[in-house]
Coordinates of C-alpha atoms in Angstrom, one line a residue:
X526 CA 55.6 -59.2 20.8
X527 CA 56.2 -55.7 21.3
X528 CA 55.2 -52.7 19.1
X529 CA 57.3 -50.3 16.8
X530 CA 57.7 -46.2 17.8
X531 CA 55.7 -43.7 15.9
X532 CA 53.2 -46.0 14.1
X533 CA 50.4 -44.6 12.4
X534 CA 47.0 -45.8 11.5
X535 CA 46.8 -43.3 8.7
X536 CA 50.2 -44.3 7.0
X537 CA 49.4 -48.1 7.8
X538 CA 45.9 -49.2 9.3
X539 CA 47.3 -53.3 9.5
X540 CA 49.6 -55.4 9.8
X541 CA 50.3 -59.0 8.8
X542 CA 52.9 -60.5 11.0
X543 CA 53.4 -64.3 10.7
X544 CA 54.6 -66.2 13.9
X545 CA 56.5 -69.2 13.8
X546 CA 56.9 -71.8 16.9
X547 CA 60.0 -74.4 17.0
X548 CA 60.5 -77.0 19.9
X549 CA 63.5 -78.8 21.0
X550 CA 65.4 -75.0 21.3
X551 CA 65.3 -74.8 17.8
X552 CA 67.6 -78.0 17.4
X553 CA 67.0 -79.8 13.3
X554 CA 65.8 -82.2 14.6
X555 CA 62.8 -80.6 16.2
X556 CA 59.6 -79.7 15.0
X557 CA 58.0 -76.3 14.3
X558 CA 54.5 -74.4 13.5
X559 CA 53.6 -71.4 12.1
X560 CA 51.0 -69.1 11.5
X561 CA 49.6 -65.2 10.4
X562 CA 48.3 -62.7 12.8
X563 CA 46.1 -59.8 12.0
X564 CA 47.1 -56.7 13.8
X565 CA 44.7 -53.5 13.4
X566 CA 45.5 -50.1 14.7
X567 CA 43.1 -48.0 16.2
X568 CA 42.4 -44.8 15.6
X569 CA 43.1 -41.9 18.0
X570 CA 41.9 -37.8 17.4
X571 CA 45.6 -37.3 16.2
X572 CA 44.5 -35.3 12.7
X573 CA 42.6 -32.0 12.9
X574 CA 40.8 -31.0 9.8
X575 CA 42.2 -29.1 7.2
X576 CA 40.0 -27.3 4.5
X577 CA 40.5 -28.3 0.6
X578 CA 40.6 -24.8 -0.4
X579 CA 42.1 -21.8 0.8
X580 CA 39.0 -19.5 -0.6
X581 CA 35.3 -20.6 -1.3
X582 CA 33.5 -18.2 -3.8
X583 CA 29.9 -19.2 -4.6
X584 CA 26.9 -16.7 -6.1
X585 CA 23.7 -16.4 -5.0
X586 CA 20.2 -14.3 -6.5
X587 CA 19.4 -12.0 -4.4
X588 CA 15.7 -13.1 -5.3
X589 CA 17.0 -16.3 -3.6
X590 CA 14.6 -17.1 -0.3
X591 CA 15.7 -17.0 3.3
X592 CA 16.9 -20.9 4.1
X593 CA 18.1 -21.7 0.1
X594 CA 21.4 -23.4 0.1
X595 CA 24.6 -20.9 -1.0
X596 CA 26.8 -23.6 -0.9
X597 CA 29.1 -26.8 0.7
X598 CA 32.4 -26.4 1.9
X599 CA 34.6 -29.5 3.0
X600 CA 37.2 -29.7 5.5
X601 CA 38.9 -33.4 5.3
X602 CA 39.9 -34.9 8.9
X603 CA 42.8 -38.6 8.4
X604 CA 40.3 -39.7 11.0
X605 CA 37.5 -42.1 11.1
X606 CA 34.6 -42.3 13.1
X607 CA 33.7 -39.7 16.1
X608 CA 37.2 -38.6 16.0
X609 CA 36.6 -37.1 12.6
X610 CA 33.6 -35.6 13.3
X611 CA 33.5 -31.9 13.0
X612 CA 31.6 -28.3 13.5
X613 CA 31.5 -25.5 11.1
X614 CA 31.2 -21.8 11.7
X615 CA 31.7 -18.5 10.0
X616 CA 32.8 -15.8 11.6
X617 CA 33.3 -11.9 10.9
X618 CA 29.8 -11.1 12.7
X619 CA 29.2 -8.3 10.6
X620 CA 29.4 -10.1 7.1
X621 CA 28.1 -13.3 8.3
X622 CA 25.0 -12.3 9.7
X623 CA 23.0 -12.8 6.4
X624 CA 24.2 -16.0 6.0
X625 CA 24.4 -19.5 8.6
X626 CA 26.4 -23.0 8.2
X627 CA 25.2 -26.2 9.6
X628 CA 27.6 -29.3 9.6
X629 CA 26.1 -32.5 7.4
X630 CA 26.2 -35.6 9.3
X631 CA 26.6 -38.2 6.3
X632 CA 29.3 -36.1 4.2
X633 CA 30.7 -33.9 7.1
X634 CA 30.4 -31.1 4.8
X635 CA 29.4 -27.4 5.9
X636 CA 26.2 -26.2 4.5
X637 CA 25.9 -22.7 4.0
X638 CA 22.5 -21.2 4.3
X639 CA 20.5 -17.9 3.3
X640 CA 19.6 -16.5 7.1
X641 CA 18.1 -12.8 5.9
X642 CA 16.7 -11.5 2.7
X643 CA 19.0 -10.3 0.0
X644 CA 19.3 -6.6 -1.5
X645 CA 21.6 -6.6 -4.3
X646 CA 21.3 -2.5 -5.0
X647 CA 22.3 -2.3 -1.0
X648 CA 25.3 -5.2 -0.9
X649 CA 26.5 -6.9 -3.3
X650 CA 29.4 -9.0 -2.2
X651 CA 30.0 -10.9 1.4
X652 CA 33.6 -11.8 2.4
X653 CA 34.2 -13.9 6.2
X654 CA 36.2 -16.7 7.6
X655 CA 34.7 -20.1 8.2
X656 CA 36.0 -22.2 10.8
X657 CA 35.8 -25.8 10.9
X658 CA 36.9 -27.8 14.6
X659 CA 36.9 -31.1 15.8
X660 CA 34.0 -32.4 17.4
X661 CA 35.9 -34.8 19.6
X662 CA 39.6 -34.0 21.2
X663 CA 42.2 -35.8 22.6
X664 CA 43.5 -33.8 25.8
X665 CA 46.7 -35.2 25.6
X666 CA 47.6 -34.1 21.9
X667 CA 46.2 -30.5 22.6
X668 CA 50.1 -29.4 23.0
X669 CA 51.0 -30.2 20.0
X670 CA 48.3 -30.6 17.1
X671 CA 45.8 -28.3 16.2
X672 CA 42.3 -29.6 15.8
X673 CA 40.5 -26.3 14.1
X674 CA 41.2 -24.7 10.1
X675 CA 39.9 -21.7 9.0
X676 CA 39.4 -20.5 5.0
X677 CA 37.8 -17.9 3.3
X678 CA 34.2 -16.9 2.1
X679 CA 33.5 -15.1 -0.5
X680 CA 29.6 -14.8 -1.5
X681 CA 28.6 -13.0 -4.7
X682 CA 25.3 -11.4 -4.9
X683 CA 23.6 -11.2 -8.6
X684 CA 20.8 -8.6 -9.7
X685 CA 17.3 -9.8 -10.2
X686 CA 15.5 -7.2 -12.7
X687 CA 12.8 -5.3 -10.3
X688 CA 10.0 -3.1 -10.7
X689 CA 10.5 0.7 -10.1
X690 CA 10.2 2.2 -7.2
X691 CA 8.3 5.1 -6.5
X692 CA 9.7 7.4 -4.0
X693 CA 6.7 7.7 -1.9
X694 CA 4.2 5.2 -0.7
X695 CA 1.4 7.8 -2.0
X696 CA 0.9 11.3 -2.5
X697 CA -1.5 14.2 -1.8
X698 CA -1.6 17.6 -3.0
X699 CA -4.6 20.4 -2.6
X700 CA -5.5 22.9 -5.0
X701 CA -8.4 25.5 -5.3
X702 CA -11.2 24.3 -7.9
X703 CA -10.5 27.8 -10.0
X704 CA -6.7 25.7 -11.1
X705 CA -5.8 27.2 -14.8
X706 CA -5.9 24.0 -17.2
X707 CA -2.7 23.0 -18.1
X708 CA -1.0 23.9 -14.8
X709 CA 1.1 21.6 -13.2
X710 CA -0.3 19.9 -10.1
X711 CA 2.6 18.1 -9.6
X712 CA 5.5 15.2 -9.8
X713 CA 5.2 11.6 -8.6
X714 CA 8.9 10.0 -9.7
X715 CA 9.9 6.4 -9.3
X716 CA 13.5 5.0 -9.4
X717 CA 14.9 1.6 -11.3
X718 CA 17.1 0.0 -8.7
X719 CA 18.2 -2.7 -10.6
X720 CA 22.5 -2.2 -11.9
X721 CA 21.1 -1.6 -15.4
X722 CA 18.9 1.5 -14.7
X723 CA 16.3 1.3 -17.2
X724 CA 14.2 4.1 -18.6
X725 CA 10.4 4.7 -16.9
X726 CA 7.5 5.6 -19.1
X727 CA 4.5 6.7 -16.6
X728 CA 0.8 7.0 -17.2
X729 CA -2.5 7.6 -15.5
X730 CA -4.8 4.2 -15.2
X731 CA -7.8 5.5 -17.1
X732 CA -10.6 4.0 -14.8
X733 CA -9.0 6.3 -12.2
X734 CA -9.6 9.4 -14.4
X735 CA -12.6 9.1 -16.3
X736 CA -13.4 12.5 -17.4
X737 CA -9.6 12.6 -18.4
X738 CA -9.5 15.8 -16.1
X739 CA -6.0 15.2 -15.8
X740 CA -2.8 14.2 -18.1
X741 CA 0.9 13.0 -17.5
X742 CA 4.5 13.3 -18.9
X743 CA 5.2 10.1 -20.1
X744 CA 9.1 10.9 -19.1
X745 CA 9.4 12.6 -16.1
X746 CA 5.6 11.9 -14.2
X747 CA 4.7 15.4 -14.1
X748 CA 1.2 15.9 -13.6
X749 CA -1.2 18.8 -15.4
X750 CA -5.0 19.7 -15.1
X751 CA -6.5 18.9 -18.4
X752 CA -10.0 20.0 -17.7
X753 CA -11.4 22.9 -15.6
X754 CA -12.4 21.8 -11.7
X755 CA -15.5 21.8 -10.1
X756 CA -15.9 20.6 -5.8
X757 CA -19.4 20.4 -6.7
X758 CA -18.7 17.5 -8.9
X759 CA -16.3 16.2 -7.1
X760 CA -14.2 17.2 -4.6
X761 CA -11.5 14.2 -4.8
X762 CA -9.8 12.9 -7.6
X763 CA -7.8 9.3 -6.7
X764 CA -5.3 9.1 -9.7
X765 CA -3.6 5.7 -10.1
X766 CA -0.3 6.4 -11.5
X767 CA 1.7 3.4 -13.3
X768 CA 5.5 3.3 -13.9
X769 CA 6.8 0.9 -16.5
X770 CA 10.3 -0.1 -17.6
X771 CA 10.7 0.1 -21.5
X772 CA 13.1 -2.4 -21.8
X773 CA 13.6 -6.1 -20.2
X774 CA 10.7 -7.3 -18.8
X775 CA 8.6 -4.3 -19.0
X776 CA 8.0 -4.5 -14.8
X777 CA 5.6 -2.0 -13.4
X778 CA 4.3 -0.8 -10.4
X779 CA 1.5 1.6 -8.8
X780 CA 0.9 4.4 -6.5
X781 CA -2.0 6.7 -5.5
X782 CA -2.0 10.3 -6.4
X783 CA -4.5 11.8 -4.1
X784 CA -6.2 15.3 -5.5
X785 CA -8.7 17.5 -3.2
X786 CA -10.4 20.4 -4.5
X787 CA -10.6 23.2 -2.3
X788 CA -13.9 24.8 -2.4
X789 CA -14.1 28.9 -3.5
X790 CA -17.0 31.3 -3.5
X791 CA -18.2 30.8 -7.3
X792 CA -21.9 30.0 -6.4
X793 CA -24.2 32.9 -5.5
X794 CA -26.6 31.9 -2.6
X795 CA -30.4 30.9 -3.2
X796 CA -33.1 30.2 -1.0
X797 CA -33.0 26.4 -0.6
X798 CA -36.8 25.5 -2.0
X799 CA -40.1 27.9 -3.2
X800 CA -41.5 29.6 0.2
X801 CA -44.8 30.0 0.2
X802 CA -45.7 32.7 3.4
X803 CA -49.1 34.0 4.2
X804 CA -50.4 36.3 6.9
X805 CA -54.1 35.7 8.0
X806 CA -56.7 38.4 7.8
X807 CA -57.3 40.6 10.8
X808 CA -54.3 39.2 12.6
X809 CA -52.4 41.0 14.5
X810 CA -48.5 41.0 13.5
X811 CA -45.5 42.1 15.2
X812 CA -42.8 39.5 13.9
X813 CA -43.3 36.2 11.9
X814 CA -40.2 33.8 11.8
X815 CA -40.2 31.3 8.8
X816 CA -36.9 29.6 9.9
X817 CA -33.6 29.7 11.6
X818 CA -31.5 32.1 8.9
X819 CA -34.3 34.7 8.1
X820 CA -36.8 36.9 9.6
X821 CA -39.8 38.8 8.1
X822 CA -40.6 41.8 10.0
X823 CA -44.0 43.4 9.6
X824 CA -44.8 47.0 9.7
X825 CA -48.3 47.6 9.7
X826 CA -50.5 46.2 12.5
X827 CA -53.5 44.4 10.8
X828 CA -53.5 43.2 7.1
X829 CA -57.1 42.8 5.7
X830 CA -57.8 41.6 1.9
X831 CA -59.7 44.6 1.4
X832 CA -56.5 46.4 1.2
X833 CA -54.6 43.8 -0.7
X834 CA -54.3 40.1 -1.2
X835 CA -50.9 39.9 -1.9
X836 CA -47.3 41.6 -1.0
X837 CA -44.3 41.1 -3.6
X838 CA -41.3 41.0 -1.3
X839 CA -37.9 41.6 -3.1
X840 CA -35.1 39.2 -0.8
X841 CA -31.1 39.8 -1.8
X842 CA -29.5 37.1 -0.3
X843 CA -25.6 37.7 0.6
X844 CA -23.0 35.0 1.3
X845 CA -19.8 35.4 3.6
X846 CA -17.6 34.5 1.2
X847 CA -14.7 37.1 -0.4
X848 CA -15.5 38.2 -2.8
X849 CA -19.2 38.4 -1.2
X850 CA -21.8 36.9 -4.0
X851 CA -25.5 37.5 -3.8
X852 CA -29.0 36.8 -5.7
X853 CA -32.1 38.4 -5.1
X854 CA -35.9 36.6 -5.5
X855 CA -39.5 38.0 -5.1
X856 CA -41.2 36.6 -2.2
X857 CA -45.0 36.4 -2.5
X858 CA -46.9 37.1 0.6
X859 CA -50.8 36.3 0.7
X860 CA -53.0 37.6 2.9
X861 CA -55.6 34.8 3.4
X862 CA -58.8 34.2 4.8
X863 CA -57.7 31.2 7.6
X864 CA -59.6 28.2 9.2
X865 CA -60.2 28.7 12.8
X866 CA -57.2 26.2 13.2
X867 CA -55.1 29.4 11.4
X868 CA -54.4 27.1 8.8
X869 CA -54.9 28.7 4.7
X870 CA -57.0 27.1 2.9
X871 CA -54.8 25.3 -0.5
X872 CA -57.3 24.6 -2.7
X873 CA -60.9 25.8 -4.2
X874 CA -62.7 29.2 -4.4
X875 CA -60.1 30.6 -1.5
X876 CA -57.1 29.4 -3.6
X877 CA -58.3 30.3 -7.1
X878 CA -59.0 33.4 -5.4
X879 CA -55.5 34.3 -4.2
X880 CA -53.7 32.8 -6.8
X881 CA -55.9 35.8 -9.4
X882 CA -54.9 38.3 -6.5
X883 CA -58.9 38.9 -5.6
X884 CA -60.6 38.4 -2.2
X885 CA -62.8 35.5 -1.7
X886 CA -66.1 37.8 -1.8
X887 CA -65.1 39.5 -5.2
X888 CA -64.7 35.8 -6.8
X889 CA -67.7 34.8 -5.7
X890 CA -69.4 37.8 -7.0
X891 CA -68.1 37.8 -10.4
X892 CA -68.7 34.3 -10.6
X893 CA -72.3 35.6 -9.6
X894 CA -72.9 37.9 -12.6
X895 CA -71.1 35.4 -15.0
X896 CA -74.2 32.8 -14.2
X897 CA -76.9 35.5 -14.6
X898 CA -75.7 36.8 -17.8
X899 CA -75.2 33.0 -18.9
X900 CA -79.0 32.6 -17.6
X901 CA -80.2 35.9 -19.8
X902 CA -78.7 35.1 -22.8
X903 CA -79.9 31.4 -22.7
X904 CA -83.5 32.6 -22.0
X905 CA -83.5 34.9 -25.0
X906 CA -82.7 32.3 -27.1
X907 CA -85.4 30.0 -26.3
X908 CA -87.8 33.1 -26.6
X909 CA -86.7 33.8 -30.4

């Protein structure tokens, strides 16, 4: 039994071929037998695959998540078994970086696959060749079959509506705490990327602005002092600065508007608390130093309460600044009868004393005369 030329499993995959058997050389009077024989062909790698479509177009959000299926292509392959078996690929490096294809090993289909994000406002359609190729390969029908196929990709990206964008991931501006209300301080700006650019309202986030010191162009973000400034206050203000779609879904999104007040010379200076100096009786005095910013310089020698009790020295104080502010105070200077530790005393006859600008002795000799006359006149009236 011998075999016809060109057979071909995919054509015909079996044959039924009955055999017969006759004895005697085939004479009438001999006897015969017959019977069927199977006969199944093989298969050989003698088919390369050969795509169903000559362009695959699928879409794709570009909210859609790195590793999401984009799609299935199919090459079919008139083989069976390992000799159909095949690998996919896509090609064009450039375009089909975003995207991979992995072969399925129960349909044989290519899966294509998400690889990087998507960004519909920076490319919106992908075009590249995919490739599919026989896993397994005769040598000896390389010269005349050909065991790859290529077709075309075509990926479509759709828009996903977004929040705006503001330009800047923050801002920060400086401005002297004299600013003119109603002045601008300046313009935050935020951009709708989506293909449908939809208007931006903006506003300021009121627990960021409290004192409302500060209001907003609902249409172009242009900021404008609505209160006078004071460092002393504060010397930041941290503005939260919202822009909204009006239309859609109404997204929003954030930023920081950083404000610092720059300090300027609108305080006159002041002695920083109520100084209290006093120079000791009979004590000699060249120079007495009450701290590290002002001196006291004395001109006379020896200070005794007989003279005086108390000196009202007039202080101007003057600040650095331009223009140069200044304030003036009285400073009261006691002369006081010390303890032996040099110390004035702060309270009883010495203080009552210096606090009605008399001398210790003089109090006490008022207060003398006062109890006698009291004494007197009480002594008359027990008399009468």
């Amino acid at each position: 039994m011998t075999s016809m030329a060109n057979m071909d499993r995919e054509a015909r995959e079996q044959y039924l071929v009955v055999v017969q058997v006759k004895d005697m050389l085939g004479l009438s009077s001999g006897y015969s037998a017959s019977t069927t024989v199977t006969i199944s062909l093989t298969d050989v790698n003698d088919n390369g695959p050969t795509f169903q479509h000559n362009m695959y177009t699928f879409a794709v959000l570009e909210s859609a998540a790195v590793g999401n299926t984009v799609g299935r292509i199919m090459a079919d392959d008139g083989d069976v078994g390992i000799n159909a078996r095949m690998n996919y690929s896509l090609k064009d490096l450039e375009e089909s970086a975003t995207f991979k294809v992995q072969t399925d090993p129960v349909t044989q289909e290519g899966v294509v696959l998400l690889a990087k994000p998507l960004d519909y406002e920076s490319k919106r359609r992908f075009v590249m060749a995919a490739e599919a190729v026989n896993e397994h390969v005769d040598a000896r029908l390389l010269s005349y079959k050909l065991f790859w196929d290529r077709t075309t990709l075509k990926i479509v990206v759709e828009d996903v509506d977004e929040a705006p964008i503001f330009l800047a991931h923050d801002y920060e501006l400086k401005f002297p705490e004299n600013a003119v209300v109603g002045a601008v301080v300046g313009t935050v700006s935020a951009r709708d990327t989506d293909a449908v650019d939809n208007p931006i309202r903006y506003s300021i986030h009121e627990s960021s602005d409290i004192r409302k010191a500060f209001k907003i162009d609902p249409n172009n973000g242009t900021v404008f002092f609505a209160k006078p400034l004071d460092r002393e206050e504060a010397a930041w203000h941290n503005l939260t600065i919202t822009a909204k779609e009006t239309k859609q879904n109404h997204l929003s999104s954030s930023v920081v508007l950083f404000i610092k007040v720059l300090d300027i010379n609108d305080n006159a200076p002041r002695p920083a608390r109520d100084y209290q100096p006093y120079i000791c009786e009979g004590t000699h005095i060249s120079l007495s130093t009450t701290d590290n910013s002002v001196s006291i310089l004395a001109r006379r020698r020896l200070f005794t309460r007989r003279d005086r009790t108390q000196y009202m020295l007039p202080v101007v104080v003057v600040d650095s600044g331009s223009p140069a502010l200044s304030s003036t105070s009285t400073l009261t200077i006691s002369v006081c009868s010390c303890q032996p530790a040099g110390h004035c005393p702060t309270g009883g006859l010495e203080a009552l004393a210096l606090s009605m600008g008399f001398s210790l002795q003089t109090l006490l000799g008022l207060l003398v005369c006062l109890a006698t006359l009291t004494f007197c006149q009480l002594l008359c009236v027990f008399k009468t």
